[in-house]
XYZ file of C-alpha atoms in Angstrom:
405
model
C 0.113 0.022 0.071
C 1.501 3.373 -0.879
C 2.283 5.546 2.182
C 1.283 9.066 1.177
C -0.582 10.418 4.381
C -0.581 10.197 7.997
C -3.275 7.643 7.832
C -1.197 5.422 5.603
C 1.828 5.804 8.127
C -0.791 4.716 10.862
C -1.572 1.536 9.042
C 2.049 0.897 8.346
C 2.864 1.286 12.001
C 0.051 -1.080 13.043
C 1.720 -3.677 10.610
C 5.049 -3.227 12.199
C 3.576 -3.677 15.735
C 1.737 -6.600 14.812
C 4.541 -8.416 12.992
C 7.106 -7.731 16.012
C 4.559 -8.743 18.690
C 3.482 -12.021 17.016
C 6.989 -13.014 16.301
C 7.938 -12.335 19.975
C 4.741 -14.114 21.450
C 5.420 -17.153 19.225
C 9.046 -17.406 20.497
C 7.719 -17.362 24.112
C 6.722 -20.938 23.298
C 10.379 -21.765 23.186
C 10.180 -21.868 26.992
C 9.842 -24.282 28.584
C 11.001 -27.367 26.406
C 9.200 -26.793 23.120
C 8.739 -29.646 20.504
C 10.197 -27.301 17.856
C 13.535 -25.902 17.242
C 12.313 -22.554 15.841
C 9.030 -20.710 14.890
C 8.896 -17.615 12.889
C 6.165 -15.183 11.763
C 6.806 -12.443 9.429
C 4.844 -9.884 7.440
C 6.505 -8.012 4.590
C 5.426 -5.441 2.011
C 8.761 -4.539 0.582
C 9.209 -4.150 -2.933
C 11.648 -7.123 -3.209
C 8.601 -9.647 -2.886
C 6.480 -7.448 -5.367
C 3.476 -8.298 -3.043
C 2.342 -8.418 0.407
C 3.680 -11.614 2.127
C 2.662 -13.076 5.555
C 4.526 -16.294 6.417
C 4.463 -18.653 9.370
C 7.137 -21.216 9.690
C 7.825 -24.092 12.154
C 11.193 -25.882 12.377
C 11.281 -29.271 14.181
C 13.045 -32.645 14.205
C 11.115 -34.875 11.888
C 11.594 -37.966 13.779
C 9.370 -39.759 16.289
C 6.260 -37.584 15.500
C 7.986 -34.626 16.885
C 7.038 -32.401 13.972
C 3.308 -32.929 14.683
C 3.800 -31.762 18.327
C 5.634 -28.706 16.887
C 2.999 -27.692 14.526
C 0.349 -28.174 17.162
C 2.108 -26.160 19.742
C 2.670 -23.221 17.356
C -0.971 -23.291 16.090
C -2.137 -23.226 19.691
C -0.232 -20.142 20.231
C -1.730 -18.383 17.136
C -5.317 -19.588 18.274
C -4.711 -18.018 21.780
C -3.655 -14.749 19.972
C -6.798 -14.843 17.751
C -9.207 -15.529 20.599
C -7.772 -13.108 23.355
C -5.572 -10.538 21.259
C -2.280 -8.975 22.225
C -2.027 -7.100 25.628
C -2.002 -3.417 26.094
C 1.551 -3.645 27.752
C 3.260 -5.596 24.859
C 1.622 -3.260 22.215
C 2.592 -0.120 24.167
C 6.231 -1.324 24.499
C 6.525 -2.208 20.925
C 5.104 0.947 19.681
C 7.436 3.019 21.978
C 10.296 1.059 20.645
C 9.504 1.741 17.071
C 9.009 5.437 17.591
C 12.230 5.741 19.571
C 14.065 4.117 16.778
C 12.587 6.663 14.335
C 13.458 9.527 16.566
C 17.095 8.433 16.949
C 17.424 8.129 13.036
C 15.863 11.693 12.697
C 18.461 13.166 15.371
C 21.515 11.645 13.547
C 23.789 14.291 12.127
C 23.867 12.677 8.687
C 22.515 9.569 6.882
C 24.701 7.719 4.587
C 23.871 8.541 0.959
C 23.667 4.757 0.045
C 20.632 4.540 2.599
C 19.092 7.532 1.142
C 19.301 6.202 -2.314
C 17.950 2.917 -1.402
C 14.931 4.561 0.429
C 14.402 6.873 -2.590
C 14.349 3.977 -5.135
C 11.937 1.883 -2.949
C 9.651 4.907 -2.350
C 9.591 5.565 -6.239
C 8.801 1.754 -6.915
C 6.173 1.658 -4.347
C 4.666 5.051 -4.838
C 5.355 6.277 -1.466
C 5.834 9.932 -0.494
C 9.631 10.294 0.053
C 10.510 12.428 3.172
C 13.830 13.041 4.903
C 14.247 11.494 8.354
C 13.265 14.322 10.685
C 9.868 14.906 8.741
C 9.121 11.329 8.529
C 9.583 11.031 12.292
C 7.228 13.926 13.061
C 4.779 12.283 10.773
C 5.082 8.939 12.296
C 4.639 10.241 15.803
C 1.444 12.027 14.628
C 0.198 8.865 13.086
C 0.906 6.940 16.266
C -1.942 8.887 17.931
C -4.356 7.023 15.909
C -2.961 3.579 16.817
C -4.838 1.917 19.706
C -5.098 -1.748 20.945
C -8.350 -2.540 19.093
C -6.883 -1.443 15.810
C -3.752 -3.567 16.408
C -5.672 -6.647 17.274
C -8.117 -6.347 14.370
C -5.103 -6.163 11.969
C -3.473 -8.976 13.841
C -6.417 -11.283 13.364
C -6.518 -10.375 9.669
C -2.822 -11.334 9.199
C -2.927 -14.562 10.835
C -6.571 -15.618 9.539
C -5.165 -17.892 6.903
C -3.781 -20.086 9.516
C -6.292 -19.726 12.282
C -9.405 -19.953 10.212
C -7.910 -22.287 7.538
C -10.697 -24.006 5.581
C -13.588 -21.818 7.075
C -16.162 -20.161 4.687
C -14.986 -16.680 3.856
C -11.570 -17.005 5.399
C -8.552 -15.967 3.364
C -6.850 -18.788 1.717
C -3.245 -19.581 2.224
C -1.078 -19.154 -1.010
C 0.751 -22.226 -0.143
C 1.424 -24.844 2.542
C 4.867 -26.323 2.162
C 6.197 -29.227 4.221
C 9.718 -30.329 3.859
C 10.588 -33.662 5.417
C 13.254 -36.442 4.725
C 12.088 -39.346 2.710
C 9.652 -41.853 4.392
C 11.251 -44.786 6.032
C 12.562 -43.630 9.488
C 10.578 -43.365 12.650
C 7.726 -41.065 12.503
C 8.415 -40.102 8.882
C 5.507 -40.050 6.539
C 4.958 -40.536 2.720
C 3.410 -37.563 0.833
C -0.335 -38.349 1.062
C -0.271 -39.094 4.869
C 1.789 -36.018 5.476
C -0.696 -33.617 3.653
C -3.643 -35.382 5.329
C -2.022 -34.871 8.813
C -1.270 -31.221 8.201
C -4.889 -30.794 6.779
C -6.376 -32.256 10.031
C -4.073 -30.059 12.262
C -5.018 -26.750 10.503
C -8.873 -27.572 10.404
C -8.854 -28.581 14.110
C -10.636 -26.264 16.368
C -9.621 -27.245 19.935
C -10.569 -25.428 23.069
C -8.473 -22.255 23.493
C -6.359 -21.825 26.385
C -6.438 -18.718 28.689
C -4.578 -15.529 27.818
C -2.183 -15.875 30.758
C -0.862 -12.903 32.775
C -0.206 -9.471 31.312
C 3.539 -8.663 31.888
C 4.858 -5.071 31.824
C 8.418 -3.911 31.564
C 9.983 -3.098 34.853
C 10.836 0.590 35.559
C 14.295 -0.594 36.699
C 16.422 -3.895 37.278
C 18.499 -2.322 40.175
C 17.468 -0.769 43.338
C 19.376 2.490 43.213
C 19.511 2.901 46.881
C 21.299 -0.335 47.270
C 23.555 0.303 44.294
C 24.459 3.726 45.823
C 25.437 2.229 49.148
C 27.669 -0.212 47.398
C 29.337 2.574 45.476
C 30.063 4.491 48.583
C 31.302 1.477 50.570
C 34.809 0.678 51.421
C 35.123 -2.094 48.791
C 34.028 0.306 45.957
C 36.528 0.638 43.108
C 38.550 3.740 42.621
C 40.336 4.968 39.561
C 44.068 4.108 39.704
C 46.408 6.967 38.371
C 49.022 5.836 35.855
C 47.333 2.321 35.271
C 47.696 1.596 31.638
C 48.231 5.189 30.622
C 48.833 8.535 32.013
C 47.050 9.936 35.080
C 44.126 11.622 32.809
C 43.558 8.429 30.908
C 44.679 9.801 27.687
C 47.034 6.899 26.929
C 50.180 6.976 25.057
C 51.661 5.963 21.678
C 49.233 4.406 19.282
C 46.250 4.584 21.675
C 46.655 8.511 22.047
C 46.849 8.819 18.180
C 43.859 6.674 17.736
C 41.819 8.714 20.203
C 41.503 5.862 22.880
C 41.463 6.584 26.585
C 43.013 3.902 28.642
C 42.156 3.720 32.369
C 42.018 1.071 35.094
C 40.027 0.610 38.446
C 41.464 -0.410 41.667
C 39.708 -3.824 41.324
C 41.912 -4.522 38.108
C 39.256 -3.874 35.425
C 40.808 -2.162 32.544
C 38.228 0.356 30.720
C 39.067 1.721 27.382
C 36.897 4.387 25.776
C 36.830 6.055 22.295
C 34.661 8.583 20.766
C 33.417 7.594 17.230
C 31.432 9.727 14.648
C 30.611 6.558 12.469
C 27.492 5.905 14.569
C 26.001 9.227 16.210
C 23.684 9.058 19.218
C 24.602 5.365 20.089
C 26.990 3.669 22.241
C 28.612 0.110 21.810
C 29.744 -1.501 24.942
C 31.973 -4.645 24.955
C 32.694 -6.469 28.178
C 35.605 -8.914 27.590
C 36.851 -11.530 30.072
C 40.006 -13.518 29.491
C 39.852 -17.206 29.193
C 38.037 -18.324 26.257
C 37.844 -21.839 24.838
C 41.776 -22.184 24.734
C 41.637 -22.037 28.618
C 38.670 -24.581 29.087
C 39.317 -27.815 30.990
C 40.395 -30.773 29.104
C 37.522 -32.752 30.279
C 34.729 -30.318 29.391
C 35.968 -28.329 26.119
C 32.480 -26.974 25.338
C 31.449 -25.745 28.800
C 31.769 -22.007 28.069
C 29.855 -22.159 24.870
C 27.202 -24.246 26.577
C 27.092 -21.653 29.478
C 26.765 -18.619 27.236
C 23.994 -20.309 25.168
C 22.342 -21.134 28.529
C 22.544 -17.403 29.521
C 20.913 -16.339 26.319
C 18.225 -19.158 26.399
C 17.438 -18.161 30.054
C 17.643 -14.393 31.029
C 16.070 -14.622 34.288
C 17.651 -12.264 36.863
C 16.750 -11.717 40.410
C 13.023 -11.233 40.924
C 12.432 -10.683 37.187
C 11.446 -13.210 34.583
C 12.834 -13.560 30.904
C 9.739 -11.894 29.489
C 10.073 -8.827 31.908
C 13.711 -8.458 30.984
C 13.000 -8.758 27.272
C 10.318 -5.960 27.509
C 12.915 -3.974 29.486
C 15.261 -4.362 26.652
C 12.666 -3.362 24.010
C 11.680 -0.427 25.986
C 15.135 1.020 26.100
C 16.266 -0.337 22.595
C 19.076 -2.510 24.175
C 20.888 -5.157 22.076
C 22.679 -7.890 23.821
C 24.971 -10.594 22.192
C 27.313 -13.019 23.815
C 30.086 -15.092 22.208
C 33.046 -17.191 23.317
C 36.378 -16.847 21.367
C 39.613 -18.780 21.833
C 40.935 -16.077 24.012
C 37.895 -14.467 25.817
C 34.225 -14.372 26.736
C 32.496 -11.190 25.156
C 29.363 -9.568 25.767
C 28.391 -6.959 23.225
C 25.733 -4.412 23.989
C 24.368 -1.620 21.809
C 21.849 1.172 22.780
C 20.974 4.700 22.023
C 22.250 7.802 23.926
C 21.401 11.518 23.638
C 18.997 14.011 25.138
C 16.345 12.624 27.196
C 17.522 8.871 26.723
C 18.171 6.584 29.752
C 19.160 3.454 27.678
C 22.900 3.554 28.654
C 21.876 3.625 32.301
C 19.465 0.865 31.565
C 22.073 -1.134 29.729
C 24.440 -0.981 32.607
C 21.750 -2.008 34.950
C 21.280 -5.062 32.859
C 25.009 -5.774 32.815
C 25.003 -5.460 36.645
C 22.143 -7.928 37.305
C 23.618 -10.524 34.766
C 26.843 -10.502 36.565
C 25.587 -10.397 40.125
C 21.990 -11.861 40.136
C 21.651 -14.090 37.165
C 19.489 -17.344 37.742
C 20.617 -20.387 36.041
C 17.757 -22.569 34.861
C 17.803 -26.275 34.140
C 15.271 -25.950 31.215
C 17.389 -23.246 29.604
C 20.423 -25.777 29.746
C 18.264 -28.317 27.958
C 17.268 -26.052 25.218
C 20.940 -25.196 24.717
C 21.895 -28.657 24.467
C 19.074 -29.223 21.963
C 20.110 -26.319 20.027
C 23.677 -27.508 19.539
C 22.558 -31.022 18.890
C 20.315 -29.606 15.941
C 23.243 -27.543 14.782
C 25.448 -30.622 14.583
C 22.910 -32.566 12.711
C 22.391 -29.850 10.300
C 25.934 -29.583 9.696
C 26.354 -33.045 8.439
C 22.947 -32.997 6.532
C 24.111 -29.776 4.569
C 26.220 -30.501 1.501
C 27.691 -27.020 1.703
C 28.662 -27.257 5.268
C 29.857 -30.866 4.918
C 32.243 -29.822 2.343
C 34.036 -27.356 4.488
């Protein structure tokens, strides 16, 4: 649909909110111990597809009838959405995140010419009105006033109707239902006709819909600032060390100074290096690196660090906050977090916006603090991590491209 007015932008914003919220809700089914290895929902109206495409994909192990449990579990979540709708808390959080991202783009000092050219070409192909980022942001915020929970839920039900109302009279018809499975012969595998019949039966089923569950909101903070302030003023609080890895003012020396890197060290031994960059304005990238990667793992447990990192990503429960609350907290503050283990170190990479009126950096540091001091290890997160690596191992030897490497 061409976007030429504030009303068109409101419809576009509703589509983005629906796509993000439904994808996130489906991924909630990954906890605890789902029968599938992945589930995706996407809605795209980009010019690359040449049409509006709404896709629903389930990935699962094909053996032992696991794929049928996976499809039924994913369908159950879509039916819950169709019956009860999205909650006000998750819609408000996603709308605020989309608007905040737009505002950050508008505040950038400059936009790469390649991005502008791509946007201009797409706008021309789809007959959109082309606007520069600041004007687009003002129009999008004006359009957000017309977006309410009822409009979002009505659109959401339209976009998933080809699945939830499959086979009903007057329901939208799916363009295609595609199933990819190894050749029949193993446990739980089916020939083409029984496979199609099983899918048809599951899609046409109308079981009793479960309750909507508890509405979860993003917490205002993850750390009690009073407690944190008392620690910062206590006798064990770290202090800056003069002349640690550089001069007293942290300006560094030699190549570091020439590159604009400040080298400083705390009394607890932690080295902190900072650098101002103009390549990504109004944003901060924070990397926490701890020496001792895979090369330093014990001989009897070579993959323990990889598994522990994956378990943290699959878990995410800290202190009194559930994973869902932490997810909403990160969405509200536009915090991106990734963890990796190299041969030499364990690294956490965080990215968030900064600037006037933004509290995302403080929120990101709170997240780091609770992950380091109050992370809760969960057995089901460990089981999901083991299943994930097992699936990756199997996929590697089933892929001709990866097997050749």
